Each structure stands twice: as structure tokens, then as C-alpha cells.
Amino acid sequence: MKTMKKLIPAAAVGVLSLGLFQSPIATAAIETPKGLEYYKKGNTGLTVKKLGRYTSGAQIDEGGTEIVAYDAKTFRAFSVNGAERAIDIIDLSGLKKDSTADIPLLKRVPLSDFGVEASDLTSVAIHPGGDYIAVSVPAADKTDDGHIVFMSIDGEPLSNVRVGALPDMLAFTPDGSQLLVANEGEPSDDYTVNPEGSVSIIDVTSSIEDINERHVTTARFTENIIEDGVRKVHPESTYAEDLEPEYITVDKDGKYAYVALQENNAIAKLDLETKEFVSVQSLGHKDFSVQNNKLDASNKDDAIDIRNWPVLSMFQPDGITTFESGGNTYILSANEGDVQDWKGFSEETRVADVAGDYQLNADLYKGYNQNQLDRLVRNGLFEENQLGRLTTSISQPKNDQGKYEAIYGFGGRSFSVWHAESMELAYDSGDDFEQITAKVYPDYFNSTNDEDKLDNRSDDKGPEPESVITGEVDGTPYAFIGLERQGGIMVYDLTKPTKPKFSTYFSSRVFNGGDVTTENGDVAPEGLTFIPATESPTGQELLLAAHEVSGTIAAYSLGDASKRDKLPEHAKAKGKAFE
């Protein structure tokens, strides 16, 4: 594969002042073989190596790989193939720590074999015991109730149950007793039908072949548990209709589940004993007027221009995960941003298009006084080379004069750590992602995921952090955050969870300067899966990254392979392939 432009060769490692924290980070730019490049913090960053790649064969941007689950017993992975409307079962047993291998397909299970009427499949999860997988499948009409199909490890359907509208994400509780389903409940395109969002709780303690609707409880939203400040996107909808569960994570004791309501910029807390929601809390706004919160806000300025702006942006996480440390539970969020944009209703507009509706109020910003804000407006704040191109929402508060008192944006362009008990913000990565990728890709900063072009996502949501997971490597806990648009994965040391430290950024996307093709490597990480060394076919910690646009899964080893000289016992017996 071709290498990226303007890489700093390993023999000429220097210090890049990224401005991420109060002092610069020494960041080495390292060019590695097999199409992987990574940047790490001096000599302490996590070492990464690409060990293998699965290619679904799908056309570019057809969703050939989206979500991936892993079975430690057989070394198989199960991938959602949206292009083929199928589950791909692939074999990781041939991975070796000293070489790079093509990962083979064992079996493709088409949607037609699932035994239910469905339009698509959206997610896959494996039971903690490795006994079977669960697949979420929306109905032919997405506003109707969908199904969860349970399948054997060999891909044979075992049973299915009906759940809510548009099941879009699955999570087993740690003890494997319950399967949780995020029923997103999106509206019809003309917005004449808007089903309620919900979470289905499936009791899977019985034989999975005997599971039926009696084992399903659906938790719904009620007005009394929605706290002040929770965003409603569509003013004529009820909260139950407007809230759209996106992602679920469960604490280690299986007591509470936390549900990301992305478009609503909120997180719901679900009691798994009573099977009822106990709260829905707003995540508030990220103030891009303060020192460490900067962004590039225009795709029409022909430059990388990361600086402070009078923007309050919604965090709007997609992927979230829980992390336990020191007896405390934290929620990590990948703050992608999202918008409701349908033919029957769209909240999306640009700042320039509503410039006459602003009456900026310095009381809402920490970084500006009123004179400074007024001066910015006089100096062309709403023009295209400043904030005019930034996407914003019409579904934001106005004052008594019918004016917006702040400029609101979508997404935090970051990852955050929240106290699960209070949902107070403990940490945010600020402008790290844009500062780092600007140094790494001066020619392709804020590219989108289907075109290699400088700055073409700055006006929208920037690098769009999509997913976040955690895993421990050589005794150190890390967070891994996938960037959907720019591509690549950010790695942070979580030793102090309220003060994470940047470790490494790596990517196997190859920039060629045109539309994205099969020559661009692995593009648009969607789903991430961490594999501990004790469950890995190589005896190393591994990371699987499903790339939606390229339709590929990359398998990366993490840490120093020299510390694992011998193949562990669990990895000597290879996974049993299909006959």
C-alpha cells in the first residue's frame, strides 16, 4: 500500500508542539510496514501492529463491515455485513504475532435465513458464555416493531423475539442473564409516524431455543423522569416519541444500564432490577470559547484554522462504555454529534442562513465579554470563512425577542469521561483530536470518509468520534476511540480516569488525493472490539476495527510482543472451522 504524505520518518523523530495540554506532547511519527502508520507520545505510547485484515468484498460505502463480535472459544468473529444483509462469520485462528495475514470468511448467513420479515440487520452481540449470538433486525417498515434473532455459533437460527421499532444496538449484562436492546424508534421520512424510543430487556436465563415474547420487557420513557434541560428536537412530539436510544452500556454489577440518547444530547439511566428508567439527564454544552476547546469551523477558508469561537456544541455521543476504577463507575463517551434530517422535518441549517436570528449573549460564554462578541459580529462572524458554514440547529432555545443567544453546534469532536452517579463531566479531550490530526495530516485534515480532501468536514462535525471501548494492555488501562470521518483510532491512558493522557494515534487508512477506493486501506472505523491476551489466538491483546466505508476489518496487536515469547495454552488449539 502507498504511504501517507508528509510522514516524518522514524529516523528523524522530533517533537511536535500540539498544544493539547499546558505543556507540549513529544509525539513521534512512525511509519510502519503493511499500510499502518501511527503517532505516539514519545517512547511511552502504546505500540501497535497490524496483524490481519478481512475484506468483505462490498463496494465502497456499502457497509460491508459495521459491528463485530468475537468468540474466544473458537477464535471466530461475527460481522454485520450491511451490503449483503448478512452476518459474516470469519476465522481469526490463523493470526500470528510475527506476520500479517488475510482473515478468511468461514460462512455468510443471509438475512433470508433468519426466519423473520426484516429490512436490514444492525448489530450483533455474543453471549458472555460464548454459547450463541444475537442479531438485531429492523422490520421491513422501520417504524414497525423489529426482532432479535438468536443464532448458534455456526450461524443456525435458534429462536427470535419481537422488540421495539428499529432495534439498533445490543448489549448483554456481564452475567449473561439479560440482553438489552436499544430500540431507536426513528420517525418515517415524512414524519407522519414517530414511534416511541425504548429499551427491550430480554430474560435469557432459559434455554435460548425456548425464548419468546413472555421473556421480553420493554422499558419506556415517562415525563416524570426527564430532568430539566433535556433537549427535544421535534417540538410537536412527546418526549417518549422524541428520545431515540442509540447505545447501551452496563455497569460491572449488572445493576444499571446507561443509554445514550444521541440526538437529544442526553443519557438515560435504567434500573435492571425494576426494569424501569430512573432518569434522563442532559449532557449540556461544550464551550468552544475557552482555552483548550478550539475547532476549525469552516470548509471555505482554504486553511487549517483551529481556534476559539463563540460556539456551544452539544456532546451528542454515539458509542459509550462504562469503566470501573477505585470503586467508582465512569462513563466514557465518543462525542460524534447527530442531527434529525428528514423530508418531513429537518432541524439542520447553517449559521449564515439564520444570521439575522442571533442576539449573542456573553453570559452564556466563559471566553468572551459582550464587547468582544459584538466586535466579532461586526468583523464578519457570520461569513463563510468564519462561522457562516457551521451546521447548526433550529431546535434550540430562543429569548423573549425570538433570538438565539448562542451559536450551537453538533458534536463535541472529542471523548469525555462522566461520573456515572451524577453525570457530571470529569474530563473532556478538548481539541486534542483536531490538533493531532492537523499535525498528522496537513494535506488531508478533516477529510470525510469517502473523499481525500482537505477541510471538507470542518463545517460539520470534524473528525466525528464514533465509538469508544476500553482494554488493559501490559497492566495499563486504555481507551480506544474510533474516528469515523478522518479515520484512525485515538488511544488514551486511563490510569487516572479523570485525567486521561494521550498515548497513540494510529490509522491504516491511506490517503491518495481523490475519491476513496479499495486502494485507500481501512476507512471509517465503526465498531471496535478489544480481545484480552487470555482470549486471543496470538496470546497478545488485540483490537478489531470494523471499517464501514472500506468494508474491511483490521486486526491490530497491542503492546510489546517480545513480552510474550510463547504461545499460551488457550491459543494452541485452533478454532474449529466449518467443514
PDB file of C-alpha atoms in Angstrom, residues 138-373:
ATOM      1  CA  PRO A 138     -35.498  -3.914  11.945  1.00  0.00           C
ATOM      2  CA  ALA A 139     -38.847  -4.540  10.295  1.00  0.00           C
ATOM      3  CA  ALA A 140     -39.474  -4.008   6.589  1.00  0.00           C
ATOM      4  CA  ASP A 141     -41.033  -0.706   7.648  1.00  0.00           C
ATOM      5  CA  LYS A 142     -38.587   0.671  10.224  1.00  0.00           C
ATOM      6  CA  THR A 143     -41.388   2.260  12.250  1.00  0.00           C
ATOM      7  CA  ASP A 144     -42.866  -1.186  12.970  1.00  0.00           C
ATOM      8  CA  ASP A 145     -41.551  -3.458  15.715  1.00  0.00           C
ATOM      9  CA  GLY A 146     -38.350  -5.296  14.859  1.00  0.00           C
ATOM     10  CA  HIS A 147     -36.883  -8.614  16.000  1.00  0.00           C
ATOM     11  CA  ILE A 148     -33.912 -10.110  17.776  1.00  0.00           C
ATOM     12  CA  VAL A 149     -32.763 -13.368  16.211  1.00  0.00           C
ATOM     13  CA  PHE A 150     -30.703 -15.810  18.297  1.00  0.00           C
ATOM     14  CA  MET A 151     -28.254 -17.978  16.376  1.00  0.00           C
ATOM     15  CA  SER A 152     -25.743 -20.686  17.134  1.00  0.00           C
ATOM     16  CA  ILE A 153     -22.024 -20.093  16.758  1.00  0.00           C
ATOM     17  CA  ASP A 154     -22.359 -21.886  13.423  1.00  0.00           C
ATOM     18  CA  GLY A 155     -24.943 -19.384  12.243  1.00  0.00           C
ATOM     19  CA  GLU A 156     -28.042 -21.555  12.601  1.00  0.00           C
ATOM     20  CA  PRO A 157     -31.198 -19.687  13.746  1.00  0.00           C
ATOM     21  CA  LEU A 158     -32.415 -20.883  17.172  1.00  0.00           C
ATOM     22  CA  SER A 159     -35.290 -18.541  18.061  1.00  0.00           C
ATOM     23  CA  ASN A 160     -36.481 -14.964  17.718  1.00  0.00           C
ATOM     24  CA  VAL A 161     -38.498 -12.406  19.667  1.00  0.00           C
ATOM     25  CA  ARG A 162     -40.255  -9.175  18.772  1.00  0.00           C
ATOM     26  CA  VAL A 163     -38.922  -5.941  20.288  1.00  0.00           C
ATOM     27  CA  GLY A 164     -39.460  -2.210  19.629  1.00  0.00           C
ATOM     28  CA  ALA A 165     -39.110  -0.119  16.490  1.00  0.00           C
ATOM     29  CA  LEU A 166     -35.689  -0.037  14.826  1.00  0.00           C
ATOM     30  CA  PRO A 167     -33.576  -2.189  17.178  1.00  0.00           C
ATOM     31  CA  ASP A 168     -30.126  -0.713  16.624  1.00  0.00           C
ATOM     32  CA  MET A 169     -27.712  -1.906  19.322  1.00  0.00           C
ATOM     33  CA  LEU A 170     -27.353  -4.923  21.628  1.00  0.00           C
ATOM     34  CA  ALA A 171     -25.651  -5.414  24.988  1.00  0.00           C
ATOM     35  CA  PHE A 172     -25.598  -8.450  27.286  1.00  0.00           C
ATOM     36  CA  THR A 173     -25.329  -7.890  31.017  1.00  0.00           C
ATOM     37  CA  PRO A 174     -21.971  -9.104  32.432  1.00  0.00           C
ATOM     38  CA  ASP A 175     -23.531 -12.231  33.961  1.00  0.00           C
ATOM     39  CA  GLY A 176     -25.295 -13.083  30.703  1.00  0.00           C
ATOM     40  CA  SER A 177     -28.761 -13.150  32.255  1.00  0.00           C
ATOM     41  CA  GLN A 178     -30.231 -10.321  30.190  1.00  0.00           C
ATOM     42  CA  LEU A 179     -29.929  -8.956  26.677  1.00  0.00           C
ATOM     43  CA  LEU A 180     -30.642  -5.238  26.290  1.00  0.00           C
ATOM     44  CA  VAL A 181     -31.853  -3.791  23.006  1.00  0.00           C
ATOM     45  CA  ALA A 182     -31.751  -0.102  22.048  1.00  0.00           C
ATOM     46  CA  ASN A 183     -34.935   0.487  20.048  1.00  0.00           C
ATOM     47  CA  GLU A 184     -34.111   3.756  18.325  1.00  0.00           C
ATOM     48  CA  GLY A 185     -37.642   4.476  17.117  1.00  0.00           C
ATOM     49  CA  GLU A 186     -36.754   6.804  14.242  1.00  0.00           C
ATOM     50  CA  PRO A 187     -39.633   8.609  12.508  1.00  0.00           C
ATOM     51  CA  SER A 188     -40.802   7.897   8.988  1.00  0.00           C
ATOM     52  CA  ASP A 189     -39.175  10.075   6.353  1.00  0.00           C
ATOM     53  CA  ASP A 190     -42.317  12.189   6.006  1.00  0.00           C
ATOM     54  CA  TYR A 191     -42.557  12.421   9.822  1.00  0.00           C
ATOM     55  CA  THR A 192     -46.171  11.250   9.872  1.00  0.00           C
ATOM     56  CA  VAL A 193     -45.207   8.289  12.082  1.00  0.00           C
ATOM     57  CA  ASN A 194     -42.822   8.663  15.011  1.00  0.00           C
ATOM     58  CA  PRO A 195     -42.667   5.529  17.187  1.00  0.00           C
ATOM     59  CA  GLU A 196     -41.512   5.778  20.781  1.00  0.00           C
ATOM     60  CA  GLY A 197     -37.912   5.015  21.560  1.00  0.00           C
ATOM     61  CA  SER A 198     -37.400   2.311  24.176  1.00  0.00           C
ATOM     62  CA  VAL A 199     -35.102  -0.382  25.561  1.00  0.00           C
ATOM     63  CA  SER A 200     -36.188  -4.020  25.470  1.00  0.00           C
ATOM     64  CA  ILE A 201     -34.889  -6.276  28.261  1.00  0.00           C
ATOM     65  CA  ILE A 202     -34.827  -9.946  27.305  1.00  0.00           C
ATOM     66  CA  ASP A 203     -34.508 -12.580  30.015  1.00  0.00           C
ATOM     67  CA  VAL A 204     -32.132 -15.173  28.549  1.00  0.00           C
ATOM     68  CA  THR A 205     -31.769 -17.429  31.598  1.00  0.00           C
ATOM     69  CA  SER A 206     -33.978 -20.071  29.983  1.00  0.00           C
ATOM     70  CA  SER A 207     -32.941 -22.322  27.123  1.00  0.00           C
ATOM     71  CA  ILE A 208     -32.380 -19.981  24.220  1.00  0.00           C
ATOM     72  CA  GLU A 209     -34.396 -22.196  21.876  1.00  0.00           C
ATOM     73  CA  ASP A 210     -37.444 -21.573  24.083  1.00  0.00           C
ATOM     74  CA  ILE A 211     -37.194 -17.776  24.283  1.00  0.00           C
ATOM     75  CA  ASN A 212     -40.408 -15.982  23.308  1.00  0.00           C
ATOM     76  CA  GLU A 213     -42.266 -12.694  23.868  1.00  0.00           C
ATOM     77  CA  ARG A 214     -43.036 -13.611  27.503  1.00  0.00           C
ATOM     78  CA  HIS A 215     -39.341 -13.150  28.221  1.00  0.00           C
ATOM     79  CA  VAL A 216     -39.317  -9.558  26.883  1.00  0.00           C
ATOM     80  CA  THR A 217     -39.959  -6.449  28.987  1.00  0.00           C
ATOM     81  CA  THR A 218     -39.825  -3.072  27.275  1.00  0.00           C
ATOM     82  CA  ALA A 219     -38.757  -0.029  29.301  1.00  0.00           C
ATOM     83  CA  ARG A 220     -40.373   3.194  28.085  1.00  0.00           C
ATOM     84  CA  PHE A 221     -39.811   6.858  28.844  1.00  0.00           C
ATOM     85  CA  THR A 222     -42.198   8.780  31.065  1.00  0.00           C
ATOM     86  CA  GLU A 223     -42.290  12.539  31.545  1.00  0.00           C
ATOM     87  CA  ASN A 224     -41.635  12.399  35.303  1.00  0.00           C
ATOM     88  CA  ILE A 225     -38.066  11.056  34.983  1.00  0.00           C
ATOM     89  CA  ILE A 226     -36.911  13.577  32.353  1.00  0.00           C
ATOM     90  CA  GLU A 227     -34.869  16.282  34.046  1.00  0.00           C
ATOM     91  CA  ASP A 228     -34.848  19.975  33.142  1.00  0.00           C
ATOM     92  CA  GLY A 229     -32.785  20.914  30.106  1.00  0.00           C
ATOM     93  CA  VAL A 230     -33.170  17.680  28.158  1.00  0.00           C
ATOM     94  CA  ARG A 231     -33.335  18.592  24.508  1.00  0.00           C
ATOM     95  CA  LYS A 232     -36.457  17.930  22.459  1.00  0.00           C
ATOM     96  CA  VAL A 233     -35.661  18.037  18.747  1.00  0.00           C
ATOM     97  CA  HIS A 234     -39.164  17.974  17.269  1.00  0.00           C
ATOM     98  CA  PRO A 235     -41.372  20.388  19.220  1.00  0.00           C
ATOM     99  CA  GLU A 236     -44.670  18.674  18.358  1.00  0.00           C
ATOM    100  CA  SER A 237     -43.538  15.235  19.556  1.00  0.00           C
ATOM    101  CA  THR A 238     -43.781  13.932  23.091  1.00  0.00           C
ATOM    102  CA  TYR A 239     -40.542  13.140  24.884  1.00  0.00           C
ATOM    103  CA  ALA A 240     -41.340   9.433  24.553  1.00  0.00           C
ATOM    104  CA  GLU A 241     -41.502   9.865  20.774  1.00  0.00           C
ATOM    105  CA  ASP A 242     -38.541  12.222  20.553  1.00  0.00           C
ATOM    106  CA  LEU A 243     -35.995  10.273  22.639  1.00  0.00           C
ATOM    107  CA  GLU A 244     -34.018   7.858  20.454  1.00  0.00           C
ATOM    108  CA  PRO A 245     -31.798   5.283  22.242  1.00  0.00           C
ATOM    109  CA  GLU A 246     -28.546   4.900  20.347  1.00  0.00           C
ATOM    110  CA  TYR A 247     -26.162   2.889  22.506  1.00  0.00           C
ATOM    111  CA  ILE A 248     -26.195   0.945  25.785  1.00  0.00           C
ATOM    112  CA  THR A 249     -23.523   0.162  28.348  1.00  0.00           C
ATOM    113  CA  VAL A 250     -23.923  -1.752  31.624  1.00  0.00           C
ATOM    114  CA  ASP A 251     -22.035  -1.391  34.908  1.00  0.00           C
ATOM    115  CA  LYS A 252     -19.913  -4.312  36.127  1.00  0.00           C
ATOM    116  CA  ASP A 253     -22.531  -5.466  38.657  1.00  0.00           C
ATOM    117  CA  GLY A 254     -25.334  -5.524  36.111  1.00  0.00           C
ATOM    118  CA  LYS A 255     -27.375  -3.177  38.291  1.00  0.00           C
ATOM    119  CA  TYR A 256     -27.752  -0.210  35.956  1.00  0.00           C
ATOM    120  CA  ALA A 257     -27.625   0.334  32.231  1.00  0.00           C
ATOM    121  CA  TYR A 258     -26.790   3.707  30.725  1.00  0.00           C
ATOM    122  CA  VAL A 259     -28.374   4.634  27.410  1.00  0.00           C
ATOM    123  CA  ALA A 260     -27.042   7.270  25.015  1.00  0.00           C
ATOM    124  CA  LEU A 261     -29.800   9.429  23.521  1.00  0.00           C
ATOM    125  CA  GLN A 262     -27.619  10.943  20.843  1.00  0.00           C
ATOM    126  CA  GLU A 263     -29.866  13.437  19.054  1.00  0.00           C
ATOM    127  CA  ASN A 264     -31.223  14.553  22.423  1.00  0.00           C
ATOM    128  CA  ASN A 265     -27.733  15.128  23.886  1.00  0.00           C
ATOM    129  CA  ALA A 266     -28.646  13.102  26.965  1.00  0.00           C
ATOM    130  CA  ILE A 267     -28.023   9.849  28.822  1.00  0.00           C
ATOM    131  CA  ALA A 268     -30.749   7.767  30.450  1.00  0.00           C
ATOM    132  CA  LYS A 269     -30.232   5.536  33.494  1.00  0.00           C
ATOM    133  CA  LEU A 270     -32.092   2.214  33.531  1.00  0.00           C
ATOM    134  CA  ASP A 271     -32.596   0.123  36.682  1.00  0.00           C
ATOM    135  CA  LEU A 272     -32.179  -3.501  35.583  1.00  0.00           C
ATOM    136  CA  GLU A 273     -33.916  -4.883  38.663  1.00  0.00           C
ATOM    137  CA  THR A 274     -37.131  -2.873  38.328  1.00  0.00           C
ATOM    138  CA  LYS A 275     -36.707  -2.668  34.517  1.00  0.00           C
ATOM    139  CA  GLU A 276     -37.644   0.997  34.558  1.00  0.00           C
ATOM    140  CA  PHE A 277     -35.859   4.191  33.625  1.00  0.00           C
ATOM    141  CA  VAL A 278     -34.944   6.260  36.659  1.00  0.00           C
ATOM    142  CA  SER A 279     -33.593   9.412  34.989  1.00  0.00           C
ATOM    143  CA  VAL A 280     -32.832  11.172  31.728  1.00  0.00           C
ATOM    144  CA  GLN A 281     -30.152  13.848  32.089  1.00  0.00           C
ATOM    145  CA  SER A 282     -28.863  16.428  29.634  1.00  0.00           C
ATOM    146  CA  LEU A 283     -25.127  16.485  28.950  1.00  0.00           C
ATOM    147  CA  GLY A 284     -25.121  20.243  28.475  1.00  0.00           C
ATOM    148  CA  HIS A 285     -22.884  22.065  26.034  1.00  0.00           C
ATOM    149  CA  LYS A 286     -19.191  22.262  25.273  1.00  0.00           C
ATOM    150  CA  ASP A 287     -17.991  25.863  25.311  1.00  0.00           C
ATOM    151  CA  PHE A 288     -15.596  26.392  22.416  1.00  0.00           C
ATOM    152  CA  SER A 289     -14.740  29.872  23.679  1.00  0.00           C
ATOM    153  CA  VAL A 290     -12.403  28.547  26.401  1.00  0.00           C
ATOM    154  CA  GLN A 291      -8.694  27.855  26.026  1.00  0.00           C
ATOM    155  CA  ASN A 292      -8.443  24.115  25.395  1.00  0.00           C
ATOM    156  CA  ASN A 293     -11.660  23.885  23.367  1.00  0.00           C
ATOM    157  CA  LYS A 294     -10.834  25.005  19.860  1.00  0.00           C
ATOM    158  CA  LEU A 295     -12.163  23.910  16.487  1.00  0.00           C
ATOM    159  CA  ASP A 296     -11.872  24.507  12.768  1.00  0.00           C
ATOM    160  CA  ALA A 297     -15.353  25.721  11.861  1.00  0.00           C
ATOM    161  CA  SER A 298     -15.214  26.398   8.102  1.00  0.00           C
ATOM    162  CA  ASN A 299     -14.585  24.351   4.975  1.00  0.00           C
ATOM    163  CA  LYS A 300     -14.353  27.520   2.867  1.00  0.00           C
ATOM    164  CA  ASP A 301     -11.291  29.201   4.362  1.00  0.00           C
ATOM    165  CA  ASP A 302      -8.713  27.093   2.478  1.00  0.00           C
ATOM    166  CA  ALA A 303      -6.703  26.586   5.654  1.00  0.00           C
ATOM    167  CA  ILE A 304      -6.366  24.675   8.897  1.00  0.00           C
ATOM    168  CA  ASP A 305      -7.663  27.232  11.367  1.00  0.00           C
ATOM    169  CA  ILE A 306      -8.178  25.715  14.820  1.00  0.00           C
ATOM    170  CA  ARG A 307      -9.112  28.414  17.281  1.00  0.00           C
ATOM    171  CA  ASN A 308     -11.677  29.554  19.802  1.00  0.00           C
ATOM    172  CA  TRP A 309     -15.127  30.506  18.566  1.00  0.00           C
ATOM    173  CA  PRO A 310     -18.370  31.572  20.282  1.00  0.00           C
ATOM    174  CA  VAL A 311     -19.887  28.117  19.785  1.00  0.00           C
ATOM    175  CA  LEU A 312     -21.752  25.997  22.330  1.00  0.00           C
ATOM    176  CA  SER A 313     -21.775  22.476  20.914  1.00  0.00           C
ATOM    177  CA  MET A 314     -23.829  19.515  22.064  1.00  0.00           C
ATOM    178  CA  PHE A 315     -21.731  16.477  23.051  1.00  0.00           C
ATOM    179  CA  GLN A 316     -24.196  14.017  21.449  1.00  0.00           C
ATOM    180  CA  PRO A 317     -22.285  10.769  21.996  1.00  0.00           C
ATOM    181  CA  ASP A 318     -22.738   7.742  19.787  1.00  0.00           C
ATOM    182  CA  GLY A 319     -20.746   4.954  21.443  1.00  0.00           C
ATOM    183  CA  ILE A 320     -20.437   4.879  25.232  1.00  0.00           C
ATOM    184  CA  THR A 321     -18.853   2.420  27.668  1.00  0.00           C
ATOM    185  CA  THR A 322     -18.509   2.061  31.420  1.00  0.00           C
ATOM    186  CA  PHE A 323     -15.141   1.961  33.183  1.00  0.00           C
ATOM    187  CA  GLU A 324     -14.558   0.975  36.793  1.00  0.00           C
ATOM    188  CA  SER A 325     -11.710   2.444  38.833  1.00  0.00           C
ATOM    189  CA  GLY A 326     -11.145   2.996  42.542  1.00  0.00           C
ATOM    190  CA  GLY A 327     -14.650   1.848  43.382  1.00  0.00           C
ATOM    191  CA  ASN A 328     -16.177   4.420  41.035  1.00  0.00           C
ATOM    192  CA  THR A 329     -18.094   3.913  37.816  1.00  0.00           C
ATOM    193  CA  TYR A 330     -17.345   6.235  34.912  1.00  0.00           C
ATOM    194  CA  ILE A 331     -18.993   6.541  31.522  1.00  0.00           C
ATOM    195  CA  LEU A 332     -16.781   7.198  28.521  1.00  0.00           C
ATOM    196  CA  SER A 333     -18.438   8.790  25.507  1.00  0.00           C
ATOM    197  CA  ALA A 334     -17.410   9.258  21.864  1.00  0.00           C
ATOM    198  CA  ASN A 335     -18.932  12.647  21.089  1.00  0.00           C
ATOM    199  CA  GLU A 336     -19.835  12.268  17.427  1.00  0.00           C
ATOM    200  CA  GLY A 337     -22.851  14.545  17.032  1.00  0.00           C
ATOM    201  CA  ASP A 338     -26.006  13.836  15.041  1.00  0.00           C
ATOM    202  CA  VAL A 339     -28.944  15.655  13.525  1.00  0.00           C
ATOM    203  CA  GLN A 340     -32.563  14.905  12.705  1.00  0.00           C
ATOM    204  CA  ASP A 341     -32.839  15.497   8.974  1.00  0.00           C
ATOM    205  CA  TRP A 342     -35.956  14.085   7.319  1.00  0.00           C
ATOM    206  CA  LYS A 343     -38.133  15.204   4.408  1.00  0.00           C
ATOM    207  CA  GLY A 344     -40.999  15.911   6.779  1.00  0.00           C
ATOM    208  CA  PHE A 345     -38.839  17.768   9.309  1.00  0.00           C
ATOM    209  CA  SER A 346     -35.234  18.881   9.456  1.00  0.00           C
ATOM    210  CA  GLU A 347     -33.530  20.782  12.256  1.00  0.00           C
ATOM    211  CA  GLU A 348     -30.342  21.326  10.271  1.00  0.00           C
ATOM    212  CA  THR A 349     -29.333  24.699   8.884  1.00  0.00           C
ATOM    213  CA  ARG A 350     -26.196  26.816   8.614  1.00  0.00           C
ATOM    214  CA  VAL A 351     -25.251  29.733  10.807  1.00  0.00           C
ATOM    215  CA  ALA A 352     -25.222  32.126   7.839  1.00  0.00           C
ATOM    216  CA  ASP A 353     -28.778  31.150   6.930  1.00  0.00           C
ATOM    217  CA  VAL A 354     -30.110  32.277  10.313  1.00  0.00           C
ATOM    218  CA  ALA A 355     -27.652  35.130  10.900  1.00  0.00           C
ATOM    219  CA  GLY A 356     -30.483  37.589  11.455  1.00  0.00           C
ATOM    220  CA  ASP A 357     -31.857  35.444  14.278  1.00  0.00           C
ATOM    221  CA  TYR A 358     -28.847  35.851  16.594  1.00  0.00           C
ATOM    222  CA  GLN A 359     -28.520  38.135  19.582  1.00  0.00           C
ATOM    223  CA  LEU A 360     -25.370  36.734  21.184  1.00  0.00           C
ATOM    224  CA  ASN A 361     -25.264  36.924  24.969  1.00  0.00           C
ATOM    225  CA  ALA A 362     -21.864  36.875  26.682  1.00  0.00           C
ATOM    226  CA  ASP A 363     -23.433  35.441  29.844  1.00  0.00           C
ATOM    227  CA  LEU A 364     -23.565  32.066  28.047  1.00  0.00           C
ATOM    228  CA  TYR A 365     -19.829  32.012  27.249  1.00  0.00           C
ATOM    229  CA  LYS A 366     -16.813  31.835  29.521  1.00  0.00           C
ATOM    230  CA  GLY A 367     -14.339  33.138  26.952  1.00  0.00           C
ATOM    231  CA  TYR A 368     -15.924  36.385  25.735  1.00  0.00           C
ATOM    232  CA  ASN A 369     -17.375  39.546  27.160  1.00  0.00           C
ATOM    233  CA  GLN A 370     -20.194  41.358  25.365  1.00  0.00           C
ATOM    234  CA  ASN A 371     -17.904  43.904  23.698  1.00  0.00           C
ATOM    235  CA  GLN A 372     -15.788  41.093  22.259  1.00  0.00           C
ATOM    236  CA  LEU A 373     -18.824  39.246  20.929  1.00  0.00           C
TER     237      LEU A 373
END
